[in-house]
Amino acid sequence: MAVATPYGAAIQSGDPAALALRAQISRGQQVFRGGEFGTSTAAEGQFWAAESPLAAGFASRVGAATLGEGAPQFMLGGTVAADATFVTRTAPAVGRNTGGALEAVVPSGSVRLDFFHMP
């Protein structure tokens, strides 16, 4: 299973933790994004985390290219649409951010938002 992204296909990981996250998301577990105005996508974003963007070290663990060292300017949370194709995998490194956390990759617009927050 794969999801097309501007960076190439995101492939479903066979890692047990990634498969467990996939099952949790399929059952309605919330996913999150953090961002900065003018550089980050919001609801149309394809890369979603299983943890809050306010967690220490978030940007580094999820490989977020557009987040600085501090808290994000905004955060979103929602659930993946029941009919959406998605994959779970280890987030790749982007720039100086090392990646390594599990993430969900969805087609653009596949997350139904529960909240938008400006910390």
XYZ file of C-alpha atoms in Angstrom:
119
model
C 0.000 0.000 0.000
C 1.289 3.472 -0.887
C 0.223 7.125 -0.851
C 1.546 9.522 -3.493
C 3.276 12.643 -2.136
C 5.266 15.413 -3.832
C 8.396 13.649 -2.494
C 7.582 10.218 -3.911
C 5.405 7.352 -2.742
C 5.011 6.801 0.997
C 4.962 3.049 1.616
C 3.232 1.227 4.476
C 5.800 -0.029 6.974
C 5.676 -3.647 8.089
C 7.099 -2.695 11.499
C 4.786 -3.933 14.288
C 4.590 -0.461 15.871
C 3.612 1.123 12.536
C 0.967 -1.558 11.968
C -0.388 -1.034 15.490
C -0.622 2.722 14.853
C -2.435 2.020 11.583
C -5.015 -0.055 13.453
C -5.459 2.664 16.090
C -5.938 5.375 13.452
C -8.434 3.151 11.612
C -10.412 3.018 14.867
C -10.467 6.816 15.156
C -7.293 7.783 17.024
C -6.585 11.459 16.557
C -3.637 12.645 14.451
C -1.858 16.008 14.701
C 0.060 18.623 12.719
C 1.923 21.679 13.853
C 2.912 24.573 11.666
C 4.057 28.100 11.078
C 1.992 30.646 9.195
C 3.215 31.268 5.664
C 5.310 28.090 5.402
C 3.217 25.124 6.595
C 0.170 23.465 5.118
C -2.809 22.955 7.397
C -5.842 20.725 6.757
C -4.552 19.857 3.279
C -1.316 18.476 4.749
C -0.338 14.898 4.047
C 1.969 14.140 6.995
C 0.320 13.707 10.411
C 1.796 12.709 13.760
C 0.490 10.475 16.506
C 1.660 12.945 19.172
C 1.011 16.578 20.017
C 3.132 19.198 18.246
C 3.620 20.782 21.689
C 5.683 17.770 22.864
C 9.358 18.546 23.421
C 11.465 17.697 20.353
C 8.414 17.201 18.126
C 9.844 18.884 14.987
C 13.011 16.831 15.116
C 11.269 13.463 15.655
C 8.730 13.945 12.866
C 11.240 15.457 10.431
C 9.171 18.648 10.150
C 10.858 20.878 7.600
C 8.875 24.041 8.352
C 8.904 24.054 12.150
C 11.518 25.977 14.048
C 12.992 25.081 17.402
C 10.188 26.622 19.483
C 6.493 25.863 19.761
C 4.492 25.828 16.525
C 2.378 28.874 15.695
C -0.638 26.621 15.164
C -1.668 23.026 15.617
C -4.428 20.890 14.179
C -5.965 17.631 15.259
C -8.398 15.363 13.532
C -9.216 11.858 12.397
C -8.462 10.176 9.094
C -11.605 9.829 6.980
C -13.040 6.294 7.102
C -12.759 5.888 3.328
C -9.231 7.325 3.033
C -6.215 5.332 1.983
C -3.323 5.992 4.346
C -0.039 4.497 5.441
C 1.929 4.571 8.663
C 5.704 4.625 8.690
C 8.757 6.083 10.369
C 9.083 9.784 9.547
C 12.149 10.440 7.399
C 14.754 13.042 8.286
C 14.255 16.459 6.688
C 17.050 19.016 6.831
C 18.467 19.129 10.362
C 15.419 17.316 11.791
C 16.264 13.648 12.312
C 12.828 12.026 11.966
C 12.256 8.600 13.453
C 8.784 9.009 15.011
C 5.815 7.173 13.551
C 3.582 9.171 11.229
C 0.498 8.735 9.103
C 0.674 9.792 5.457
C -2.660 10.542 3.801
C -3.880 11.973 0.499
C -4.369 15.728 0.788
C -7.660 16.601 2.482
C -8.211 13.161 4.043
C -8.204 14.274 7.683
C -11.463 15.543 9.199
C -10.455 18.319 11.574
C -11.507 18.282 15.218
C -9.639 21.441 16.186
C -7.339 24.266 15.113
C -5.377 25.842 17.970
C -2.915 28.688 18.264
C -0.824 28.037 21.402
